[in-house]
Each structure stands twice: as structure tokens, then as C-alpha cells.
Coordinates of C-alpha atoms in Angstrom, one line a residue:
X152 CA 129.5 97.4 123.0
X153 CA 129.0 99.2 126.7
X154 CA 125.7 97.4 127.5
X155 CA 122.8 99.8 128.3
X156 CA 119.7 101.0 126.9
X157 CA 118.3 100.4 123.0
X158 CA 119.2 103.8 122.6
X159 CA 122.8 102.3 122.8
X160 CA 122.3 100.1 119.7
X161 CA 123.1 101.9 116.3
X162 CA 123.4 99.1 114.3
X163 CA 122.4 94.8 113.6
X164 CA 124.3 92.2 113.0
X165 CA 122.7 89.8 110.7
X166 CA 124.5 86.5 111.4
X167 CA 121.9 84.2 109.7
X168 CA 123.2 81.3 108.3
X169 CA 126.8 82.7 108.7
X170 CA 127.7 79.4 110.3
X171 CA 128.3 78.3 107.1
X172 CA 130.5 80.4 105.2
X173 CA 131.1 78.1 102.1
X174 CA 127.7 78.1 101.1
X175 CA 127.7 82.1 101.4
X176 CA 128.5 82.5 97.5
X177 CA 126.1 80.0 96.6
X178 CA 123.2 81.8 98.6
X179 CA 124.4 84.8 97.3
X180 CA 124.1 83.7 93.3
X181 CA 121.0 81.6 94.1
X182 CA 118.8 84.9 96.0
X183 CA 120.0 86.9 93.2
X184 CA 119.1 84.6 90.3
X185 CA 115.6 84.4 92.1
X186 CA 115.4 88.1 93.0
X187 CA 115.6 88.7 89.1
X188 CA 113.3 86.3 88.5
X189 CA 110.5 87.6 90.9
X190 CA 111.3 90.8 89.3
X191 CA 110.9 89.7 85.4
X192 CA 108.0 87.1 86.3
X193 CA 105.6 89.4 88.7
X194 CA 106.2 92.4 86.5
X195 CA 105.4 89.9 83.0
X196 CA 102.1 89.6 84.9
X197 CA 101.1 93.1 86.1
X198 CA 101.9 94.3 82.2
X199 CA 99.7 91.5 81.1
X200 CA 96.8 92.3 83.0
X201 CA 96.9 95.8 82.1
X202 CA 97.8 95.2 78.0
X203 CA 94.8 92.4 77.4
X204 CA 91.6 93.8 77.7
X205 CA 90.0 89.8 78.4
X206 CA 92.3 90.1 82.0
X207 CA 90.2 92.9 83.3
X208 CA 88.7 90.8 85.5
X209 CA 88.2 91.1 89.6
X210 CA 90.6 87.8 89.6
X211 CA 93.6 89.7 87.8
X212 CA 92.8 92.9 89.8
X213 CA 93.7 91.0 92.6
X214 CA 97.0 89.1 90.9
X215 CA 98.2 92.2 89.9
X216 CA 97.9 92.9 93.8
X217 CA 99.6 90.2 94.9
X218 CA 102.5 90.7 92.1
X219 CA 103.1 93.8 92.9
X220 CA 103.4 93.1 97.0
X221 CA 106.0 90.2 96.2
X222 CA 108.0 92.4 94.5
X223 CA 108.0 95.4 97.1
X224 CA 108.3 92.7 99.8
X225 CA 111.3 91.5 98.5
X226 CA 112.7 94.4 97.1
X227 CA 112.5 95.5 100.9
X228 CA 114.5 92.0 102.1
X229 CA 117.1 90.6 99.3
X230 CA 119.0 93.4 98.3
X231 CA 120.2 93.0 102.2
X232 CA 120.3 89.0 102.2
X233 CA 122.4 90.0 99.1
X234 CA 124.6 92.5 101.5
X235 CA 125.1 90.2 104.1
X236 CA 125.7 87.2 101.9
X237 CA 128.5 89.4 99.9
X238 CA 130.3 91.2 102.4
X239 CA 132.2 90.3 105.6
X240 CA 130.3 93.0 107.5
X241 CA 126.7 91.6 107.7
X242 CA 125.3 95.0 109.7
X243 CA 121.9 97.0 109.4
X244 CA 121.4 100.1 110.8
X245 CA 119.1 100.8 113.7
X246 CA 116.5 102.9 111.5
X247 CA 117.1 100.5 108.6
X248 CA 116.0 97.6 110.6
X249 CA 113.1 99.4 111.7
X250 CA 111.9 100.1 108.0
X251 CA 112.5 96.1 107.0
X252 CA 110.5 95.3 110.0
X253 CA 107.5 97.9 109.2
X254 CA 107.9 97.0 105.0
X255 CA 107.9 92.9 105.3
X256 CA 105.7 92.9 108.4
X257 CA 103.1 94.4 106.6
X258 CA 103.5 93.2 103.3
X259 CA 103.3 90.1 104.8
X260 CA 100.2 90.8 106.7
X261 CA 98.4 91.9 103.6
X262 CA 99.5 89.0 101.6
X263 CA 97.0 87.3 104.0
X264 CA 94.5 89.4 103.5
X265 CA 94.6 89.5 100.0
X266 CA 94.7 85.6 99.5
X267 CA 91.4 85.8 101.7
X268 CA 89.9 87.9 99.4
X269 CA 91.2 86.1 96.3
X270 CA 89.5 83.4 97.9
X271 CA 85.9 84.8 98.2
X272 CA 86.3 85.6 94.6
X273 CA 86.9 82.2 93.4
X274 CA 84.3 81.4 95.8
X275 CA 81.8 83.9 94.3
X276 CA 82.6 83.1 90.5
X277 CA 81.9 79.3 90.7
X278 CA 79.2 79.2 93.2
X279 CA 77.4 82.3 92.1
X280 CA 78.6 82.7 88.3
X281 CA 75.1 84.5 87.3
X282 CA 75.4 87.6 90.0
X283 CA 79.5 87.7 89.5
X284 CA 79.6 90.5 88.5
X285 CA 77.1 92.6 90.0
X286 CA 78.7 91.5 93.4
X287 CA 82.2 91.7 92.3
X288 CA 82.0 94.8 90.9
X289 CA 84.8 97.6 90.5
X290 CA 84.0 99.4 93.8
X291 CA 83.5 96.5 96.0
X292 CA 87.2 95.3 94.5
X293 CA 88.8 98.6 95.2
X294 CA 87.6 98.6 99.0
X295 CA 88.6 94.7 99.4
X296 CA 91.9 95.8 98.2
X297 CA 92.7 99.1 100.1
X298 CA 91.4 97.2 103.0
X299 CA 93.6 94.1 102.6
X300 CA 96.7 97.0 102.7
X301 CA 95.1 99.5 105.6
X302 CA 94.7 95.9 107.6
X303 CA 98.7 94.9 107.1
X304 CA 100.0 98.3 107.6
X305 CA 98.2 98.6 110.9
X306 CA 99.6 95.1 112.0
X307 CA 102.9 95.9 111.4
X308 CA 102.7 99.7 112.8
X309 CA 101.8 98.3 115.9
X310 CA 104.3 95.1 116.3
X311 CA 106.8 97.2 115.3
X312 CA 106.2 99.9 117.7
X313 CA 106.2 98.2 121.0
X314 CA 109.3 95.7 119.9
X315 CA 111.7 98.9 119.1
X316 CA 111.0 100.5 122.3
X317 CA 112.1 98.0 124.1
X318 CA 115.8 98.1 125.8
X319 CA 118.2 95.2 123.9
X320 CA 120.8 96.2 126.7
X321 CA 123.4 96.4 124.1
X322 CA 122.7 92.9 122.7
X323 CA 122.6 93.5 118.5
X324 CA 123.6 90.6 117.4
X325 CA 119.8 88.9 115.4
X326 CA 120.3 85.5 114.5
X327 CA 118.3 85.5 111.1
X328 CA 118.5 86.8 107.7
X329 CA 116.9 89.5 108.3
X330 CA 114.7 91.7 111.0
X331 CA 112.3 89.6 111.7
X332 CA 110.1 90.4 114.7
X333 CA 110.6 87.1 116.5
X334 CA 114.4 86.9 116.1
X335 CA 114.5 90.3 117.4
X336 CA 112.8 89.5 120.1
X337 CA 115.1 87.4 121.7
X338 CA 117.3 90.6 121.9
X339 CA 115.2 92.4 124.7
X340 CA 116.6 92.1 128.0
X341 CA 112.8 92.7 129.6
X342 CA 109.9 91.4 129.8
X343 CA 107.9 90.5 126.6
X344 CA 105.0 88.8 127.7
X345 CA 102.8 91.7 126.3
X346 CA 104.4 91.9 122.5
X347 CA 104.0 88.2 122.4
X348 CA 100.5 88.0 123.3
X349 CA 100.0 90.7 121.0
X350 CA 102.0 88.5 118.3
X351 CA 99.6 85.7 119.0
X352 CA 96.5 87.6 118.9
X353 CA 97.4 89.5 115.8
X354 CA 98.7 86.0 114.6
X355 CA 95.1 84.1 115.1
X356 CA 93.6 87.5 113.0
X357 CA 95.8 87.5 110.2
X358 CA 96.8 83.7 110.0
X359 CA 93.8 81.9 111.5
X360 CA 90.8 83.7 110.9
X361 CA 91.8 84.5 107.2
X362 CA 92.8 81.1 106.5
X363 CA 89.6 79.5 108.3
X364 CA 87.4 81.6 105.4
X365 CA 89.6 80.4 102.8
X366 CA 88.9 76.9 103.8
X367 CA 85.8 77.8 104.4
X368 CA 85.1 79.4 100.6
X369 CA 86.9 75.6 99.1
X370 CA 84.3 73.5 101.0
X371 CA 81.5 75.5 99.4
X372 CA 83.6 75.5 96.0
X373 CA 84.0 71.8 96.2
X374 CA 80.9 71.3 96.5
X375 CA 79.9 73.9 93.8
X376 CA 81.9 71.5 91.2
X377 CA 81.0 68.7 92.3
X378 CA 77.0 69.2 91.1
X379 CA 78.8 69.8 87.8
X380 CA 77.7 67.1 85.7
X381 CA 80.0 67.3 83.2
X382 CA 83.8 66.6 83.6
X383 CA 85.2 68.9 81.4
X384 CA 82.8 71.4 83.2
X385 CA 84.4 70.6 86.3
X386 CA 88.1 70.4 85.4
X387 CA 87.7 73.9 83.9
X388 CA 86.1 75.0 87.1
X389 CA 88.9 73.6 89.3
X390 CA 91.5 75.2 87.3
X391 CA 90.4 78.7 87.6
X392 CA 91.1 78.0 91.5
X393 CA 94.1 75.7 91.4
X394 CA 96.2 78.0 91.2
X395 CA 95.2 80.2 94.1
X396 CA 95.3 76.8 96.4
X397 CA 98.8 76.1 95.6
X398 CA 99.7 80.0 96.3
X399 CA 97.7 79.3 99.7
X400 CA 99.6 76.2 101.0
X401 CA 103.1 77.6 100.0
X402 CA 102.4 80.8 102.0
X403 CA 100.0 79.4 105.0
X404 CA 102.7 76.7 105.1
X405 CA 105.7 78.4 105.7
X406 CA 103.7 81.4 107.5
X407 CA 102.0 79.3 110.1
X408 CA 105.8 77.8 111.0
X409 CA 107.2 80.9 111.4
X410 CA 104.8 82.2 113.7
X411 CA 102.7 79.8 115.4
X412 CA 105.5 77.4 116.4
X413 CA 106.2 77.3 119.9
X414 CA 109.0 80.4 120.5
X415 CA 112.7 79.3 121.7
X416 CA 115.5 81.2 122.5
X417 CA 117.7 79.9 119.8
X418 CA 117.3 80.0 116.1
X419 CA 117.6 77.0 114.7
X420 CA 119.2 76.1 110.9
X421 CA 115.3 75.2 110.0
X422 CA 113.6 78.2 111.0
X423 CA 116.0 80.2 108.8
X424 CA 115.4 77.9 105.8
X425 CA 111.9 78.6 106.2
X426 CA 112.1 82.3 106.4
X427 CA 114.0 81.9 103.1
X428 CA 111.3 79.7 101.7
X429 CA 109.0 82.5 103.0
X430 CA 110.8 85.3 101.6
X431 CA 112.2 84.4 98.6
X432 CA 110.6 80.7 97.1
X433 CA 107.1 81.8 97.5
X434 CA 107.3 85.1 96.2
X435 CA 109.4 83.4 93.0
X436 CA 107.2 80.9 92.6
X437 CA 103.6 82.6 92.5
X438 CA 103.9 84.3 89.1
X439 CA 105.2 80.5 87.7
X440 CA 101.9 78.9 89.5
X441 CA 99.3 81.4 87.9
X442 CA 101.1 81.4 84.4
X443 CA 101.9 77.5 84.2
X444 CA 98.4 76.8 85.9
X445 CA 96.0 79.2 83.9
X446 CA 95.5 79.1 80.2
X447 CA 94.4 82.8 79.9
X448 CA 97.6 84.1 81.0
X449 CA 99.0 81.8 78.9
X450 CA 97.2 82.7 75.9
X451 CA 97.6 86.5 77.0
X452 CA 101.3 86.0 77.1
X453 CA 101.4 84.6 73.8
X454 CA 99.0 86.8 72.4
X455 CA 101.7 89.8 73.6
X456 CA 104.4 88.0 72.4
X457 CA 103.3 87.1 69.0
X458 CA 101.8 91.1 68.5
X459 CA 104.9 92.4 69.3
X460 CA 107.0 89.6 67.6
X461 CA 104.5 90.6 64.3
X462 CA 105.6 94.5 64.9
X463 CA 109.2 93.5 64.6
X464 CA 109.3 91.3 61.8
X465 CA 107.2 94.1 59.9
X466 CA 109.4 97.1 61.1
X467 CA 112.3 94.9 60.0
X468 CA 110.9 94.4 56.6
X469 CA 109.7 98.1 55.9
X470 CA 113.2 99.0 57.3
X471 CA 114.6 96.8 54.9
X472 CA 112.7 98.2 51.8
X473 CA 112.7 102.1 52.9
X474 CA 116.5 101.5 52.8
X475 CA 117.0 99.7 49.2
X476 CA 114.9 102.7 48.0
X477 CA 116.9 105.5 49.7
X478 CA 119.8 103.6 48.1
X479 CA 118.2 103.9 44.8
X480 CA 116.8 107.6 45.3
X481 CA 120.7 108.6 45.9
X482 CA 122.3 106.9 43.0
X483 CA 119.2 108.0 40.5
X484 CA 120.5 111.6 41.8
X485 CA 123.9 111.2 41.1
X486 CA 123.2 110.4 37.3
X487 CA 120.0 112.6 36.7
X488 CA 120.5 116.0 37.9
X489 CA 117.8 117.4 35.7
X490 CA 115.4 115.1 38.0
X491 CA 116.9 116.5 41.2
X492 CA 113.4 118.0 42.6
X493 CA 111.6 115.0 42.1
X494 CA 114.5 113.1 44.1
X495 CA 114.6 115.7 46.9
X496 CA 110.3 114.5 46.8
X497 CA 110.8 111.7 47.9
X498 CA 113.7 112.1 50.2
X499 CA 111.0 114.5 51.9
X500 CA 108.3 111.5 51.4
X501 CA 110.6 109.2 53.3
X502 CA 111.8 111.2 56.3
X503 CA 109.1 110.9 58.4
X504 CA 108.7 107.1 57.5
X505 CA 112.2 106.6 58.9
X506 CA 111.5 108.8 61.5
X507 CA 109.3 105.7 63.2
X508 CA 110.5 104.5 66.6
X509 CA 111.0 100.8 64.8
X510 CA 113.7 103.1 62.3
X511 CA 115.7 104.5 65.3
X512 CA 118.9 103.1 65.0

């Protein structure tokens, strides 16, 4: 390709991990068993938290937040990691680069708002259980939540913006994954002191501060159970914000090594691990955490289960029964014809009980 302008560049190459082209099946089957995973297990939760009254809680208003941003973040990344690990031509277009960028920057970006805010409510719940929810209440949730979004969005609007007006002089070849912001970087032939000082700053507001009052809210919650004389009180008390600390140091982890390393010019095997980690392992793993970790989902998904598992075995029954006695209606026709009104009754009777979605063949 001629080398000019960005206005040149119509397309990506995403040659992320392709230095290893025997593993590319194997990363292939192993996003795509995870990508179906994050879908079934983030999607289990959000349906929970809508079907069982006891889960309309502020704490499951924001879970169902944070399920449904792991599955639009990766909905927006792995069908592409899929792409390129599938298919000798690992390209993106221009525009479609752009869109990943804007999509996974902000997700991302609100995913660090959100755990912030997740935080305050653990934080408010054991160290102020009497006024939970007054403060807590449906309004205040909504505008922590829109906020959390209308924060990420913004970040990633204006990232994006000054990176893809700068001139790549041809150079389309990103050494990642996917388009990420910092591997992209290393494309521009010009200066970039300004989008990395931007990075840094929007880096310390999104990573640092929100992280800082999360740490903050634990120090106050630790100290909250600890004045707990009992143990079981105390156990309990942890375990309604275990789960939420374990989400924290998967994402902070790999977040904070992405992004407040120092920046070199060549992506390295580990920084693409992490992204995966990032991207894919997190994401998979947060609806595992808050069901394996939390005894009301637990009980919710069981209590779902068994309802609908009841339905079934009930439909099957009455299915079962409705059809010995059409069987019998039929053959008490065929040898009493002077009784044929009182058979066509209760064919009648019976239509609209087989009519019943659990009768649909």
C-alpha cells in the first residue's frame, strides 16, 4: 500500500497472535466455547433478576448492568477474534475498526464505573443496613446507572476521535486482536504526545480514581464486619460482597496492565494474553463468580428451575391423560352411534384443553 495519509487506509490487519498458526484452531474453539458461555451465563442472570421478585434489589439492578455490558462488549470483539482466528484474511475495515474502538472503549470505561458504584452499594448495605433503602432508592439507582454509561461513552467518543484523525501513512498492519487504542497507536506516523496524555489522564479518572473509592468503600466495610460480634453474622456479611471483590481484581488486574504499563513500540506475546484475559475470561467468568458465590442466585436459579421443571412434568401428565381419553371418546363413537352428541361434547370440552402451549406438538 502507496504510503500517505489515513485517508489511504481502508482496511486492518489484525495479526495478533498469528505468530502462531497451530494454536489458531484451538483459540478459535476455545473463544467460541466461551463466547457461548458468556452468552448462556450473563443472560441466565438478567432473566433471573427480572423473574424472582426477592432479586429486585439495587444489588441485582446493577448485576443485571454489568451482565448485560459483558455481553454487548463482547458481542462487539469475538465474533471478529473468531474471524481472524478462522480465516487466512485477518482484515477489518476502516469504519469497522472505528465502531470496535467506540463499542469496547466505552463498554470498558463503564464497566469501571459501574463496579464503583456496585461498590458504594455494598458499602451502603452493610455499613448503613437501617437507611438502605431510603438512600438506595430506585431514582438514585437509575441516575448511578445512566451515569456510569454517559461517563464511558464520553471516554471513548473522545479517545477515539483524536486517534482516527490521525495520519497512519499507510501503516495498517495492528499487532493485537483487536482495535485497541494503544496498538493502534503505534500506527501513527506523528506526533502523539497529546492522545497519550489524554490516555493517562482519562486513565487515572476511570482506572484510579474509581478504584481508589472502591478500596476506599472495603476499608469502611471491613471495618463494618468486623464490630459484628457474631461469626455467622460476619460470614454472611462478607459474602454479599465477595463476589464483587473477586469481579474487581479480575478486571482492575488485567485493566490496570493494559493501560498503565509503560507504552513500547512492540506488542509483546503477554500483552495480547492479557487483552484476551480482559476481553474474554473476565466477562466469562463474572456470571460464574456471582452464581457460585451468592446463595440467592443460587436459590433463584433453582427456584426457576424446579417451577418450570414442575410445569413440565404436569403438562406431560395432563398430556398423557387428555390423550388416553380422546382415545376412548373415539372408539366409544365408533360402537355407540346413538351417543354421538354427547361424544362430539366432549370432543368440544377437550379442544381448548389441548389447545395449551404445553399440548403444541
Amino acid at each position: 500500500m502507496a504510503i500517505g495519509n489515513h485517508s489511504s487506509v481502508t482496511e486492518f490487519f489484525l495479526v495478533g497472535l498469528s505468530q502462531y498458526p497451530e494454536l489458531q484452531l484451538s483459540l478459535f474453539v476455545l473463544c467460541l466455547i466461551m463466547y457461548l458461555i458468556i452468552l448462556l451465563g450473563n443472560s441466565l442472570l438478567i432473566t433471573i433478576s427480572i423473574l424472582d421478585s426477592r432479586l429486585h434489589t439495587p444489588m441485582y439492578f446493577f448485576l443485571g448492568n454489568l451482565s448485560f455490558l459483558d455481553i454487548c462488549y463482547t458481542t462487539s470483539t469475538i465474533p471478529q477474534m473468531l474471524i481472524t482466528f478462522g480465516s487466512e484474511r485477518k482484515s477489518i475495515s476502516f469504519i469497522g475498526c472505528v465502531l470496535q474502538m467506540v463499542v469496547s472503549l466505552g463498554l470498558g470505561s463503564t464497566e469501571c464505573v459501574l463496579l464503583a458504584m456496585m461498590a458504594y452499594d455494598r458499602y451502603v448495605a452493610i455499613c448503613n443496613p437501617l437507611r438502605y433503602p431510603i438512600i438506595m432508592n430506585r431514582v438514585l439507582c437509575m441516575h448511578m446507572a445512566t451515569w456510569s454509561w454517559i461517563t464511558g461513552y464520553l471516554n471513548s467518543l473522545v479517545q477515539t476521535s483524536f486517534t482516527m484523525v490521525l495520519p497512519f501513512c499507510g501503516n495498517n498492519i495492528i499487532d493485537h486482536i483487536t482495535c485497541e487504542i494503544v496498538a493502534l497507536l503505534k500506527l501513527v506516523c506523528s506526533d502523539i504526545t497529546i492522545n497519550i496524555l489524554i490516555m493517562t489522564v482519562e486513565s487515572i479518572v476511570l482506572l484510579m480514581i474509581p478504584l481508589t473509592l472502591i478500596f476506599i468503600s472495603y476499608v469502611f466495610i471491613l471495618s463494618s464486619i468486623l464490630r459484628i460480634n457474631s461469626a455467622e453474622g460476619r460470614k454472611k456479611a462478607f459474602s454479599t460482597c465477595s463476589a464483587h471483590l473477586t469481579v474487581v481484581i479480575l478486571f482492575y488486574g488485567s485493566a490496570l496492565f493494559m493501560y498503565m504499563k509503560p507504552k513500547s513500540k512492540d506488542t509483546k506475546t503477554s500483552d495480547e494474553i492479557i487483552g484476551l484475559s480482559y476481553g474474554v475470561v473476565t466477562p466469562m467468568l463474572n456470571p460464574i463468580i456471582y452464581s457460585l458465590r451468592n446463595k440467592e442466585v443460587k436459590e433463584a436459579v433453582m427456584k426457576v428451575l424446579n417451577r418450570h421443571l414442575h410445569r413440565w412434568k404436569i403438562c406431560k401428565a395432563l398430556r398423557h391423560v387428555i390423550s388416553l381419553m380422546r382415545n376412548k371418546i373415539r372408539s366409544f363413537a365408533f360402537t355407540n352411534e346413538v351417543r354421538e352428541p354427547r361424544v362430539k361434547g366432549a370432543f368440544v370440552l377437550a379442544k381448548p384443553i389441548m389447545e395449551l402451549p404445553c399440548f403444541s406438538t
